[in-house]
Amino acid sequence: MLNKYARAFFTRVLTPFAAFLIRRGVSPDTVTLLGTAGVVAGALVFFPRGEFFWGTVVITLFVFSDLVDGNMARQLGRSSRWGAFLDSTLDRVADSAIFGGLALWYAGGGDDNVLCAVSIFCLASGQVVSYTKARGESIGLPVAVNGLVERAERLVISLVAAGFAGLHKFGVPGIQYLLPVALWIVAVGSLVTLLQRVVTVRRESAEAEAEAAARQEEAAS
């Protein structure tokens, strides 16, 4: 849902900015690289120190590069396999930095091994969820399923909760508990999404093999 509606909205909003960067001679790949570097820096500099509010502000500013680079490529008519590969690969890097930064906080100053483990699970499950779709498509299956918690949902839930949790340092009481709740939601939702994709790939694989067998029988007859 977030991919469908929020992405469309922000794409319209960011189109003038994308056009401005094109006029300045900035390439989509440059925006992709700088955006990822900004997200990684925000996550690994601020989150391990418990500075969730400012870390979220920095990350959010750079996360929008994921929409800007694609918008620029479309305006330039330069959509390419390389651009799609680079964008997808660096998305995984950015996601790893976000949940890695949270894991570092709970392993250190946050002093909570359970939440450290949950953060690591969110990191790993996010990578596997993406892999299952990519692997399924690589063997010729559509992987036609809308997962419960995909990348957009993982980022929004985690970053909104982290940002609000950071307000605890500004004197807002009790709000720091939003982040642990959000991490558990993302962990459970990612597990459900992974199972949805595995079940879908199994079903589509069986259907494809049945169709292939039927065609062979028809050709033999």
Short mmCIF file of C-alpha atoms in Angstrom, two decimals:
data_model
loop_
_atom_site.label_atom_id
_atom_site.label_comp_id
_atom_site.label_asym_id
_atom_site.label_seq_id
_atom_site.Cartn_x
_atom_site.Cartn_y
_atom_site.Cartn_z
CA MET A 1 0.00 0.00 0.00
CA LEU A 2 2.78 2.41 0.91
CA ASN A 3 4.68 1.52 -2.26
CA LYS A 4 1.59 2.20 -4.37
CA TYR A 5 0.24 5.41 -2.88
CA ALA A 6 3.01 7.13 -0.91
CA ARG A 7 5.59 6.57 -3.67
CA ALA A 8 3.25 8.06 -6.27
CA PHE A 9 2.59 11.11 -4.08
CA PHE A 10 6.23 11.85 -3.29
CA THR A 11 7.25 11.22 -6.88
CA ARG A 12 4.98 14.09 -7.95
CA VAL A 13 6.27 16.31 -5.16
CA LEU A 14 9.95 15.62 -5.92
CA THR A 15 9.72 15.92 -9.72
CA PRO A 16 10.70 19.64 -9.75
CA PHE A 17 13.72 18.91 -7.55
CA ALA A 18 14.76 16.05 -9.83
CA ALA A 19 14.49 18.38 -12.84
CA PHE A 20 16.64 20.95 -11.01
CA LEU A 21 19.39 18.38 -10.40
CA ILE A 22 19.30 17.36 -14.06
CA ARG A 23 19.79 20.98 -15.12
CA ARG A 24 22.80 21.12 -12.79
CA GLY A 25 24.34 18.11 -14.50
CA VAL A 26 23.91 15.69 -11.60
CA SER A 27 23.49 12.05 -12.66
CA PRO A 28 20.94 9.60 -11.14
CA ASP A 29 23.79 7.29 -10.06
CA THR A 30 25.39 10.15 -8.13
CA VAL A 31 22.14 10.78 -6.28
CA THR A 32 21.85 7.06 -5.50
CA LEU A 33 25.38 6.91 -4.08
CA LEU A 34 25.10 10.12 -2.06
CA GLY A 35 21.70 9.13 -0.71
CA THR A 36 22.98 5.78 0.49
CA ALA A 37 26.07 7.38 2.04
CA GLY A 38 23.82 9.83 3.91
CA VAL A 39 21.55 7.09 5.24
CA VAL A 40 24.52 4.96 6.34
CA ALA A 41 26.17 7.93 8.04
CA GLY A 42 22.98 8.97 9.81
CA ALA A 43 22.31 5.44 11.02
CA LEU A 44 25.81 4.52 12.14
CA VAL A 45 26.79 7.88 13.64
CA PHE A 46 23.61 8.71 15.58
CA PHE A 47 21.77 5.46 16.35
CA PRO A 48 24.58 3.65 18.23
CA ARG A 49 24.73 6.66 20.58
CA GLY A 50 20.96 6.65 21.19
CA GLU A 51 20.45 9.88 19.23
CA PHE A 52 17.34 8.55 17.52
CA PHE A 53 15.66 11.85 16.75
CA TRP A 54 18.54 13.48 14.89
CA GLY A 55 19.53 10.20 13.30
CA THR A 56 16.02 9.82 11.91
CA VAL A 57 16.02 13.39 10.61
CA VAL A 58 19.27 12.80 8.71
CA ILE A 59 18.17 9.40 7.40
CA THR A 60 14.78 10.69 6.25
CA LEU A 61 16.36 13.50 4.27
CA PHE A 62 18.53 11.05 2.37
CA VAL A 63 15.93 8.28 2.02
CA PHE A 64 14.06 10.43 -0.50
CA SER A 65 17.00 10.04 -2.87
CA ASP A 66 15.52 6.61 -3.63
CA LEU A 67 12.65 8.41 -5.33
CA VAL A 68 14.68 11.25 -6.82
CA ASP A 69 17.17 9.07 -8.74
CA GLY A 70 14.42 7.04 -10.39
CA ASN A 71 12.53 10.22 -11.26
CA MET A 72 15.66 11.67 -12.84
CA ALA A 73 16.27 8.51 -14.87
CA ARG A 74 12.73 8.62 -16.24
CA GLN A 75 13.01 12.29 -17.15
CA LEU A 76 16.28 11.60 -18.92
CA GLY A 77 14.96 8.45 -20.58
CA ARG A 78 17.94 6.56 -19.20
CA SER A 79 16.30 3.76 -17.22
CA SER A 80 18.76 0.87 -17.37
CA ARG A 81 19.50 -2.52 -15.89
CA TRP A 82 22.62 -1.07 -14.27
CA GLY A 83 20.65 1.70 -12.59
CA ALA A 84 18.05 -0.76 -11.28
CA PHE A 85 20.80 -3.08 -10.02
CA LEU A 86 22.71 -0.26 -8.29
CA ASP A 87 19.57 1.14 -6.69
CA SER A 88 18.40 -2.25 -5.39
CA THR A 89 21.86 -3.20 -4.10
CA LEU A 90 22.37 0.07 -2.23
CA ASP A 91 18.87 -0.16 -0.75
CA ARG A 92 20.03 -3.32 1.00
CA VAL A 93 23.13 -1.48 2.26
CA ALA A 94 21.01 1.35 3.66
CA ASP A 95 18.57 -1.01 5.37
CA SER A 96 21.45 -2.93 6.94
CA ALA A 97 22.93 0.28 8.32
CA ILE A 98 19.62 1.33 9.91
CA PHE A 99 18.96 -1.93 11.74
CA GLY A 100 22.67 -2.42 12.38
CA GLY A 101 22.80 0.96 14.09
CA LEU A 102 19.85 0.01 16.28
CA ALA A 103 21.49 -3.32 17.12
CA LEU A 104 24.68 -1.50 18.12
CA TRP A 105 22.71 0.73 20.47
CA TYR A 106 21.02 -2.17 22.23
CA ALA A 107 24.31 -4.08 22.39
CA GLY A 108 25.94 -1.04 24.02
CA GLY A 109 24.29 1.89 25.74
CA GLY A 110 20.78 0.47 25.34
CA ASP A 111 21.89 -2.65 27.26
CA ASP A 112 19.19 -4.99 25.98
CA ASN A 113 20.36 -8.22 24.37
CA VAL A 114 16.83 -9.26 23.39
CA LEU A 115 16.19 -6.08 21.43
CA CYS A 116 19.67 -6.35 19.95
CA ALA A 117 18.70 -9.80 18.67
CA VAL A 118 15.36 -8.48 17.38
CA SER A 119 17.15 -5.68 15.50
CA ILE A 120 19.53 -8.22 13.93
CA PHE A 121 16.55 -10.39 12.97
CA CYS A 122 14.90 -7.36 11.31
CA LEU A 123 18.13 -6.76 9.38
CA ALA A 124 18.51 -10.37 8.27
CA SER A 125 14.84 -11.04 7.50
CA GLY A 126 14.65 -7.89 5.38
CA GLN A 127 17.51 -9.15 3.24
CA VAL A 128 15.98 -12.62 2.91
CA VAL A 129 12.55 -11.22 2.02
CA SER A 130 14.14 -9.28 -0.83
CA TYR A 131 16.18 -12.30 -1.88
CA THR A 132 13.18 -14.62 -2.10
CA LYS A 133 11.46 -12.34 -4.59
CA ALA A 134 14.62 -11.78 -6.64
CA ARG A 135 15.45 -15.49 -6.66
CA GLY A 136 11.91 -16.47 -7.57
CA GLU A 137 11.86 -14.02 -10.47
CA SER A 138 15.28 -15.23 -11.63
CA ILE A 139 13.88 -18.74 -12.17
CA GLY A 140 10.98 -17.38 -14.19
CA LEU A 141 8.23 -17.10 -11.57
CA PRO A 142 6.14 -13.93 -11.08
CA VAL A 143 6.15 -14.12 -7.25
CA ALA A 144 2.76 -12.41 -7.35
CA VAL A 145 2.18 -11.62 -3.70
CA ASN A 146 1.80 -8.40 -1.72
CA GLY A 147 3.73 -9.06 1.48
CA LEU A 148 2.45 -7.86 4.84
CA VAL A 149 5.59 -5.85 5.65
CA GLU A 150 7.77 -4.96 2.68
CA ARG A 151 10.64 -2.47 2.51
CA ALA A 152 8.52 0.68 2.61
CA GLU A 153 6.60 -0.54 5.64
CA ARG A 154 9.77 -1.65 7.43
CA LEU A 155 11.36 1.76 6.97
CA VAL A 156 8.31 3.84 7.86
CA ILE A 157 7.47 1.85 11.00
CA SER A 158 11.07 1.77 12.22
CA LEU A 159 12.02 5.36 11.43
CA VAL A 160 8.79 6.93 12.71
CA ALA A 161 9.13 4.99 15.95
CA ALA A 162 12.84 5.85 16.27
CA GLY A 163 12.17 9.53 15.62
CA PHE A 164 9.46 9.72 18.25
CA ALA A 165 11.49 7.61 20.69
CA GLY A 166 14.27 10.19 20.33
CA LEU A 167 11.96 12.81 21.83
CA HIS A 168 12.53 11.13 25.18
CA LYS A 169 15.79 13.08 25.40
CA PHE A 170 13.77 16.28 25.03
CA GLY A 171 11.70 15.40 28.10
CA VAL A 172 8.75 13.53 26.57
CA PRO A 173 8.02 10.73 29.09
CA GLY A 174 7.41 7.10 28.14
CA ILE A 175 7.76 7.64 24.40
CA GLN A 176 11.02 5.66 24.23
CA TYR A 177 8.98 2.44 24.36
CA LEU A 178 7.66 3.04 20.85
CA LEU A 179 10.88 1.79 19.28
CA PRO A 180 10.94 -1.66 20.94
CA VAL A 181 7.27 -2.14 20.00
CA ALA A 182 8.01 -1.12 16.41
CA LEU A 183 10.97 -3.50 16.16
CA TRP A 184 8.83 -6.42 17.30
CA ILE A 185 6.13 -5.45 14.78
CA VAL A 186 8.69 -5.30 11.97
CA ALA A 187 10.26 -8.61 13.04
CA VAL A 188 6.94 -10.46 13.13
CA GLY A 189 5.70 -8.77 9.97
CA SER A 190 8.90 -9.63 8.12
CA LEU A 191 8.60 -13.27 9.15
CA VAL A 192 5.00 -13.38 7.90
CA THR A 193 6.06 -11.74 4.63
CA LEU A 194 8.87 -14.25 4.19
CA LEU A 195 6.46 -17.14 4.68
CA GLN A 196 4.00 -15.54 2.23
CA ARG A 197 6.68 -15.37 -0.44
CA VAL A 198 7.97 -18.89 0.17
CA VAL A 199 4.45 -20.31 -0.05
CA THR A 200 3.78 -18.29 -3.21
CA VAL A 201 6.98 -19.47 -4.89
CA ARG A 202 6.17 -23.08 -3.98
CA ARG A 203 2.67 -22.76 -5.45
CA GLU A 204 3.82 -20.98 -8.61
CA SER A 205 6.62 -23.51 -9.09
CA ALA A 206 4.19 -26.42 -8.83
CA GLU A 207 1.82 -24.74 -11.27
CA ALA A 208 4.63 -24.06 -13.74
CA GLU A 209 5.86 -27.64 -13.58
CA ALA A 210 2.32 -28.97 -14.03
CA GLU A 211 1.83 -26.76 -17.09
CA ALA A 212 5.17 -27.92 -18.53
CA ALA A 213 4.22 -31.58 -17.98
CA ALA A 214 0.84 -31.01 -19.64
CA ARG A 215 2.49 -29.43 -22.66
CA GLN A 216 4.91 -32.37 -22.95
CA GLU A 217 2.04 -34.85 -22.83
CA GLU A 218 0.12 -32.85 -25.42
CA ALA A 219 3.16 -32.71 -27.70
CA ALA A 220 3.76 -36.45 -27.29
CA SER A 221 0.17 -37.26 -28.21
#
